[in-house]
Amino acid sequence: MEFTGYLDFWFKDRPIVERVAPFIDLGVKRFDVWCWRSAPIAEISAECKRLGGIINSTFDEDMGSLADPADNEKTLRTWAESLEMAERYGVEHLFIFSNQVDIVDGKEWTRRLSRNVTEAEQYANLLNQTEKILKLVEQTKVEVWVEALNEFHIQGGVLVHDHDLAADWIRRMNHPQFRLAFDCYHQQRTAGNLMYGVEAYWGLYPTFHIGDCPTRQEPGTGEINFPNIRAKLRELGFDGFVGLEFYPSTTAAEALARTRELFPLV
């Protein structure tokens, strides 16, 4: 296993480019970045190269809604742009969501659909668009990760908001560059059933995110039973990425030390 560090969550007392070095000092060399269009992605990439790191993942904050037929032209265009960016800066993974999420008055809202479309119609459109996007992906080495976003704090309704539908999406595509990001925080907020999901979606997820609930801090600060989850992952033989997509409750070193106790990288 290997930890991936979320630059938007850690070392928030300094500019985002300057967060690479302290992560490197802690032994974390892969970095996840939110919102590549507004992030200083070129500077982050240069800093990673200087220090021996890599941009593990990012996503486009203006990719459009795959669930909205009116966005079909936009989603193809923005995905072409994201893939070009990823190849330029050596980004290995891009996240994909069913809906466009915007920040309105400091809160996350799903962008309203252009017209009334049933959920079945939304999902059919999402599948059709994904097939087209994957033809672009096939021309690169990028792997696309599906993330189901919770509806607890994202207002307005998200089509793919639990791992069951995310897993169905992946299985229908049946594509080697299209995988699941198992996110404990989002799944717990939406549906729970974490232990069930660890087994039911086995083989679909190369990355496992370990933010606790309700505060999205390191494992052991909330309600999720991470020792049992880690035992199940060990039993299954998980050897992928462990995403540190949480806010440290104290110092970064202490939060990482507590995380390593639960998720020893052996």
PDB file of N, CA and C in Angstrom, residues 150-218:
ATOM      1  N   ASN A 150     -21.523  12.190  -1.507  1.00  0.00           N
ATOM      2  CA  ASN A 150     -22.644  12.080  -0.575  1.00  0.00           C
ATOM      3  C   ASN A 150     -23.626  13.243  -0.705  1.00  0.00           C
ATOM      4  N   GLU A 151     -24.865  12.974  -0.346  1.00  0.00           N
ATOM      5  CA  GLU A 151     -25.918  13.985  -0.396  1.00  0.00           C
ATOM      6  C   GLU A 151     -26.178  14.618   0.957  1.00  0.00           C
ATOM      7  N   PHE A 152     -25.340  14.302   1.938  1.00  0.00           N
ATOM      8  CA  PHE A 152     -25.518  14.893   3.263  1.00  0.00           C
ATOM      9  C   PHE A 152     -25.148  16.372   3.260  1.00  0.00           C
ATOM     10  N   HIS A 153     -23.974  16.674   2.694  1.00  0.00           N
ATOM     11  CA  HIS A 153     -23.593  18.089   2.653  1.00  0.00           C
ATOM     12  C   HIS A 153     -23.553  18.660   1.241  1.00  0.00           C
ATOM     13  N   ILE A 154     -23.752  17.818   0.217  1.00  0.00           N
ATOM     14  CA  ILE A 154     -23.899  18.333  -1.146  1.00  0.00           C
ATOM     15  C   ILE A 154     -25.390  18.418  -1.434  1.00  0.00           C
ATOM     16  N   GLN A 155     -25.895  19.620  -1.538  1.00  0.00           N
ATOM     17  CA  GLN A 155     -27.326  19.850  -1.665  1.00  0.00           C
ATOM     18  C   GLN A 155     -27.787  19.753  -3.115  1.00  0.00           C
ATOM     19  N   GLY A 156     -29.056  19.408  -3.308  1.00  0.00           N
ATOM     20  CA  GLY A 156     -29.658  19.443  -4.636  1.00  0.00           C
ATOM     21  C   GLY A 156     -29.750  18.109  -5.334  1.00  0.00           C
ATOM     22  N   GLY A 157     -29.167  17.049  -4.752  1.00  0.00           N
ATOM     23  CA  GLY A 157     -29.295  15.724  -5.345  1.00  0.00           C
ATOM     24  C   GLY A 157     -28.159  15.364  -6.276  1.00  0.00           C
ATOM     25  N   VAL A 158     -27.474  14.268  -5.984  1.00  0.00           N
ATOM     26  CA  VAL A 158     -26.395  13.742  -6.821  1.00  0.00           C
ATOM     27  C   VAL A 158     -26.861  12.397  -7.366  1.00  0.00           C
ATOM     28  N   LEU A 159     -26.811  12.213  -8.670  1.00  0.00           N
ATOM     29  CA  LEU A 159     -27.304  10.963  -9.257  1.00  0.00           C
ATOM     30  C   LEU A 159     -26.533   9.758  -8.709  1.00  0.00           C
ATOM     31  N   VAL A 160     -25.216   9.754  -8.856  1.00  0.00           N
ATOM     32  CA  VAL A 160     -24.403   8.648  -8.327  1.00  0.00           C
ATOM     33  C   VAL A 160     -23.875   9.080  -6.963  1.00  0.00           C
ATOM     34  N   HIS A 161     -24.630   8.713  -5.922  1.00  0.00           N
ATOM     35  CA  HIS A 161     -24.296   9.158  -4.567  1.00  0.00           C
ATOM     36  C   HIS A 161     -23.996   8.007  -3.615  1.00  0.00           C
ATOM     37  N   ASP A 162     -23.954   6.772  -4.113  1.00  0.00           N
ATOM     38  CA  ASP A 162     -23.535   5.663  -3.265  1.00  0.00           C
ATOM     39  C   ASP A 162     -22.724   4.668  -4.101  1.00  0.00           C
ATOM     40  N   HIS A 163     -22.022   3.795  -3.401  1.00  0.00           N
ATOM     41  CA  HIS A 163     -21.116   2.886  -4.090  1.00  0.00           C
ATOM     42  C   HIS A 163     -21.840   1.815  -4.899  1.00  0.00           C
ATOM     43  N   ASP A 164     -23.071   1.511  -4.546  1.00  0.00           N
ATOM     44  CA  ASP A 164     -23.805   0.509  -5.331  1.00  0.00           C
ATOM     45  C   ASP A 164     -23.963   0.971  -6.777  1.00  0.00           C
ATOM     46  N   LEU A 165     -24.421   2.205  -6.961  1.00  0.00           N
ATOM     47  CA  LEU A 165     -24.609   2.700  -8.325  1.00  0.00           C
ATOM     48  C   LEU A 165     -23.266   2.965  -8.994  1.00  0.00           C
ATOM     49  N   ALA A 166     -22.284   3.434  -8.218  1.00  0.00           N
ATOM     50  CA  ALA A 166     -20.951   3.633  -8.788  1.00  0.00           C
ATOM     51  C   ALA A 166     -20.380   2.314  -9.300  1.00  0.00           C
ATOM     52  N   ALA A 167     -20.580   1.239  -8.527  1.00  0.00           N
ATOM     53  CA  ALA A 167     -20.086  -0.077  -8.946  1.00  0.00           C
ATOM     54  C   ALA A 167     -20.813  -0.559 -10.205  1.00  0.00           C
ATOM     55  N   ASP A 168     -22.108  -0.291 -10.291  1.00  0.00           N
ATOM     56  CA  ASP A 168     -22.858  -0.667 -11.487  1.00  0.00           C
ATOM     57  C   ASP A 168     -22.324   0.081 -12.706  1.00  0.00           C
ATOM     58  N   TRP A 169     -22.059   1.353 -12.532  1.00  0.00           N
ATOM     59  CA  TRP A 169     -21.487   2.188 -13.603  1.00  0.00           C
ATOM     60  C   TRP A 169     -20.180   1.578 -14.112  1.00  0.00           C
ATOM     61  N   ILE A 170     -19.318   1.194 -13.194  1.00  0.00           N
ATOM     62  CA  ILE A 170     -18.022   0.629 -13.578  1.00  0.00           C
ATOM     63  C   ILE A 170     -18.192  -0.717 -14.266  1.00  0.00           C
ATOM     64  N   ARG A 171     -19.046  -1.554 -13.718  1.00  0.00           N
ATOM     65  CA  ARG A 171     -19.230  -2.886 -14.305  1.00  0.00           C
ATOM     66  C   ARG A 171     -19.850  -2.810 -15.691  1.00  0.00           C
ATOM     67  N   ARG A 172     -20.749  -1.869 -15.909  1.00  0.00           N
ATOM     68  CA  ARG A 172     -21.347  -1.718 -17.234  1.00  0.00           C
ATOM     69  C   ARG A 172     -20.301  -1.264 -18.262  1.00  0.00           C
ATOM     70  N   MET A 173     -19.391  -0.404 -17.856  1.00  0.00           N
ATOM     71  CA  MET A 173     -18.346   0.052 -18.774  1.00  0.00           C
ATOM     72  C   MET A 173     -17.329  -1.055 -19.037  1.00  0.00           C
ATOM     73  N   ASN A 174     -16.987  -1.813 -17.997  1.00  0.00           N
ATOM     74  CA  ASN A 174     -16.065  -2.953 -18.131  1.00  0.00           C
ATOM     75  C   ASN A 174     -14.793  -2.536 -18.871  1.00  0.00           C
ATOM     76  N   HIS A 175     -14.138  -1.512 -18.329  1.00  0.00           N
ATOM     77  CA  HIS A 175     -12.975  -0.927 -18.994  1.00  0.00           C
ATOM     78  C   HIS A 175     -11.800  -0.895 -18.026  1.00  0.00           C
ATOM     79  N   PRO A 176     -10.609  -1.316 -18.445  1.00  0.00           N
ATOM     80  CA  PRO A 176      -9.473  -1.393 -17.523  1.00  0.00           C
ATOM     81  C   PRO A 176      -9.005  -0.048 -16.983  1.00  0.00           C
ATOM     82  N   GLN A 177      -9.372   1.043 -17.647  1.00  0.00           N
ATOM     83  CA  GLN A 177      -8.961   2.372 -17.180  1.00  0.00           C
ATOM     84  C   GLN A 177     -10.084   3.099 -16.440  1.00  0.00           C
ATOM     85  N   PHE A 178     -11.086   2.352 -15.999  1.00  0.00           N
ATOM     86  CA  PHE A 178     -12.253   2.941 -15.339  1.00  0.00           C
ATOM     87  C   PHE A 178     -12.501   2.186 -14.048  1.00  0.00           C
ATOM     88  N   ARG A 179     -12.175   2.812 -12.900  1.00  0.00           N
ATOM     89  CA  ARG A 179     -12.167   2.114 -11.623  1.00  0.00           C
ATOM     90  C   ARG A 179     -12.923   2.913 -10.556  1.00  0.00           C
ATOM     91  N   LEU A 180     -13.089   2.300  -9.398  1.00  0.00           N
ATOM     92  CA  LEU A 180     -13.818   2.899  -8.274  1.00  0.00           C
ATOM     93  C   LEU A 180     -12.854   3.481  -7.253  1.00  0.00           C
ATOM     94  N   ALA A 181     -13.159   4.664  -6.749  1.00  0.00           N
ATOM     95  CA  ALA A 181     -12.495   5.204  -5.570  1.00  0.00           C
ATOM     96  C   ALA A 181     -13.407   4.932  -4.377  1.00  0.00           C
ATOM     97  N   PHE A 182     -13.016   3.995  -3.516  1.00  0.00           N
ATOM     98  CA  PHE A 182     -13.820   3.662  -2.342  1.00  0.00           C
ATOM     99  C   PHE A 182     -13.544   4.733  -1.288  1.00  0.00           C
ATOM    100  N   ASP A 183     -14.554   5.523  -0.985  1.00  0.00           N
ATOM    101  CA  ASP A 183     -14.398   6.639  -0.057  1.00  0.00           C
ATOM    102  C   ASP A 183     -15.238   6.389   1.191  1.00  0.00           C
ATOM    103  N   CYS A 184     -14.567   6.107   2.300  1.00  0.00           N
ATOM    104  CA  CYS A 184     -15.280   5.775   3.542  1.00  0.00           C
ATOM    105  C   CYS A 184     -16.148   6.934   4.026  1.00  0.00           C
ATOM    106  N   TYR A 185     -15.641   8.150   3.917  1.00  0.00           N
ATOM    107  CA  TYR A 185     -16.401   9.301   4.401  1.00  0.00           C
ATOM    108  C   TYR A 185     -17.698   9.472   3.616  1.00  0.00           C
ATOM    109  N   HIS A 186     -17.600   9.500   2.290  1.00  0.00           N
ATOM    110  CA  HIS A 186     -18.805   9.696   1.475  1.00  0.00           C
ATOM    111  C   HIS A 186     -19.795   8.549   1.654  1.00  0.00           C
ATOM    112  N   GLN A 187     -19.295   7.306   1.669  1.00  0.00           N
ATOM    113  CA  GLN A 187     -20.194   6.164   1.793  1.00  0.00           C
ATOM    114  C   GLN A 187     -20.892   6.148   3.151  1.00  0.00           C
ATOM    115  N   GLN A 188     -20.155   6.469   4.209  1.00  0.00           N
ATOM    116  CA  GLN A 188     -20.762   6.481   5.538  1.00  0.00           C
ATOM    117  C   GLN A 188     -21.822   7.560   5.640  1.00  0.00           C
ATOM    118  N   ARG A 189     -21.568   8.708   5.043  1.00  0.00           N
ATOM    119  CA  ARG A 189     -22.537   9.811   5.068  1.00  0.00           C
ATOM    120  C   ARG A 189     -23.824   9.437   4.330  1.00  0.00           C
ATOM    121  N   THR A 190     -23.689   8.666   3.255  1.00  0.00           N
ATOM    122  CA  THR A 190     -24.832   8.370   2.395  1.00  0.00           C
ATOM    123  C   THR A 190     -25.549   7.087   2.774  1.00  0.00           C
ATOM    124  N   ALA A 191     -24.791   6.001   2.956  1.00  0.00           N
ATOM    125  CA  ALA A 191     -25.432   4.692   3.043  1.00  0.00           C
ATOM    126  C   ALA A 191     -24.872   3.771   4.110  1.00  0.00           C
ATOM    127  N   GLY A 192     -23.700   4.072   4.658  1.00  0.00           N
ATOM    128  CA  GLY A 192     -23.084   3.129   5.582  1.00  0.00           C
ATOM    129  C   GLY A 192     -22.671   1.862   4.854  1.00  0.00           C
ATOM    130  N   ASN A 193     -22.881   0.708   5.508  1.00  0.00           N
ATOM    131  CA  ASN A 193     -22.577  -0.592   4.883  1.00  0.00           C
ATOM    132  C   ASN A 193     -21.130  -0.678   4.412  1.00  0.00           C
ATOM    133  N   LEU A 194     -20.203  -0.131   5.197  1.00  0.00           N
ATOM    134  CA  LEU A 194     -18.812  -0.099   4.761  1.00  0.00           C
ATOM    135  C   LEU A 194     -18.214  -1.499   4.659  1.00  0.00           C
ATOM    136  N   MET A 195     -18.432  -2.326   5.675  1.00  0.00           N
ATOM    137  CA  MET A 195     -17.862  -3.670   5.632  1.00  0.00           C
ATOM    138  C   MET A 195     -18.443  -4.479   4.478  1.00  0.00           C
ATOM    139  N   TYR A 196     -19.740  -4.313   4.251  1.00  0.00           N
ATOM    140  CA  TYR A 196     -20.363  -4.962   3.086  1.00  0.00           C
ATOM    141  C   TYR A 196     -19.695  -4.493   1.802  1.00  0.00           C
ATOM    142  N   GLY A 197     -19.501  -3.188   1.695  1.00  0.00           N
ATOM    143  CA  GLY A 197     -18.936  -2.627   0.475  1.00  0.00           C
ATOM    144  C   GLY A 197     -17.510  -3.063   0.210  1.00  0.00           C
ATOM    145  N   VAL A 198     -16.702  -3.175   1.270  1.00  0.00           N
ATOM    146  CA  VAL A 198     -15.316  -3.597   1.090  1.00  0.00           C
ATOM    147  C   VAL A 198     -15.256  -4.934   0.354  1.00  0.00           C
ATOM    148  N   GLU A 199     -16.170  -5.843   0.698  1.00  0.00           N
ATOM    149  CA  GLU A 199     -16.216  -7.148   0.030  1.00  0.00           C
ATOM    150  C   GLU A 199     -16.966  -7.092  -1.294  1.00  0.00           C
ATOM    151  N   ALA A 200     -18.126  -6.417  -1.305  1.00  0.00           N
ATOM    152  CA  ALA A 200     -18.980  -6.438  -2.494  1.00  0.00           C
ATOM    153  C   ALA A 200     -18.322  -5.779  -3.702  1.00  0.00           C
ATOM    154  N   TYR A 201     -17.495  -4.763  -3.480  1.00  0.00           N
ATOM    155  CA  TYR A 201     -16.867  -4.041  -4.581  1.00  0.00           C
ATOM    156  C   TYR A 201     -15.417  -4.451  -4.771  1.00  0.00           C
ATOM    157  N   TRP A 202     -15.013  -5.548  -4.110  1.00  0.00           N
ATOM    158  CA  TRP A 202     -13.626  -6.006  -4.226  1.00  0.00           C
ATOM    159  C   TRP A 202     -13.272  -6.262  -5.705  1.00  0.00           C
ATOM    160  N   GLY A 203     -12.116  -5.785  -6.073  1.00  0.00           N
ATOM    161  CA  GLY A 203     -11.669  -5.903  -7.461  1.00  0.00           C
ATOM    162  C   GLY A 203     -11.956  -4.670  -8.291  1.00  0.00           C
ATOM    163  N   LEU A 204     -12.803  -3.770  -7.751  1.00  0.00           N
ATOM    164  CA  LEU A 204     -13.153  -2.556  -8.488  1.00  0.00           C
ATOM    165  C   LEU A 204     -12.337  -1.343  -8.046  1.00  0.00           C
ATOM    166  N   TYR A 205     -11.832  -1.355  -6.806  1.00  0.00           N
ATOM    167  CA  TYR A 205     -11.197  -0.150  -6.266  1.00  0.00           C
ATOM    168  C   TYR A 205      -9.687  -0.318  -6.078  1.00  0.00           C
ATOM    169  N   PRO A 206      -8.901   0.550  -6.738  1.00  0.00           N
ATOM    170  CA  PRO A 206      -7.458   0.579  -6.523  1.00  0.00           C
ATOM    171  C   PRO A 206      -7.048   1.602  -5.466  1.00  0.00           C
ATOM    172  N   THR A 207      -8.028   2.397  -4.989  1.00  0.00           N
ATOM    173  CA  THR A 207      -7.735   3.429  -4.002  1.00  0.00           C
ATOM    174  C   THR A 207      -8.829   3.423  -2.946  1.00  0.00           C
ATOM    175  N   PHE A 208      -8.441   3.720  -1.706  1.00  0.00           N
ATOM    176  CA  PHE A 208      -9.335   3.614  -0.548  1.00  0.00           C
ATOM    177  C   PHE A 208      -9.117   4.843   0.324  1.00  0.00           C
ATOM    178  N   HIS A 209     -10.158   5.672   0.472  1.00  0.00           N
ATOM    179  CA  HIS A 209     -10.028   6.931   1.203  1.00  0.00           C
ATOM    180  C   HIS A 209     -10.543   6.765   2.630  1.00  0.00           C
ATOM    181  N   ILE A 210      -9.800   7.295   3.602  1.00  0.00           N
ATOM    182  CA  ILE A 210     -10.043   6.915   4.991  1.00  0.00           C
ATOM    183  C   ILE A 210     -10.418   8.074   5.912  1.00  0.00           C
ATOM    184  N   GLY A 211     -11.094   9.093   5.415  1.00  0.00           N
ATOM    185  CA  GLY A 211     -11.605  10.136   6.294  1.00  0.00           C
ATOM    186  C   GLY A 211     -12.701   9.593   7.202  1.00  0.00           C
ATOM    187  N   ASP A 212     -12.638   9.931   8.490  1.00  0.00           N
ATOM    188  CA  ASP A 212     -13.626   9.457   9.467  1.00  0.00           C
ATOM    189  C   ASP A 212     -14.842  10.374   9.466  1.00  0.00           C
ATOM    190  N   CYS A 213     -15.912   9.901  10.088  1.00  0.00           N
ATOM    191  CA  CYS A 213     -17.151  10.678  10.222  1.00  0.00           C
ATOM    192  C   CYS A 213     -17.402  10.970  11.701  1.00  0.00           C
ATOM    193  N   PRO A 214     -17.979  12.107  12.043  1.00  0.00           N
ATOM    194  CA  PRO A 214     -18.576  13.109  11.145  1.00  0.00           C
ATOM    195  C   PRO A 214     -17.647  14.250  10.752  1.00  0.00           C
ATOM    196  N   THR A 215     -16.441  14.336  11.321  1.00  0.00           N
ATOM    197  CA  THR A 215     -15.632  15.544  11.152  1.00  0.00           C
ATOM    198  C   THR A 215     -14.642  15.479   9.997  1.00  0.00           C
ATOM    199  N   ARG A 216     -14.568  14.362   9.300  1.00  0.00           N
ATOM    200  CA  ARG A 216     -13.629  14.164   8.192  1.00  0.00           C
ATOM    201  C   ARG A 216     -12.181  14.405   8.643  1.00  0.00           C
ATOM    202  N   GLN A 217     -11.875  13.804   9.794  1.00  0.00           N
ATOM    203  CA  GLN A 217     -10.512  13.821  10.295  1.00  0.00           C
ATOM    204  C   GLN A 217      -9.931  12.408  10.212  1.00  0.00           C
ATOM    205  N   GLU A 218      -8.742  12.212  10.771  1.00  0.00           N
ATOM    206  CA  GLU A 218      -8.062  10.933  10.608  1.00  0.00           C
ATOM    207  C   GLU A 218      -8.822   9.789  11.275  1.00  0.00           C
TER     208      GLU A 218
END
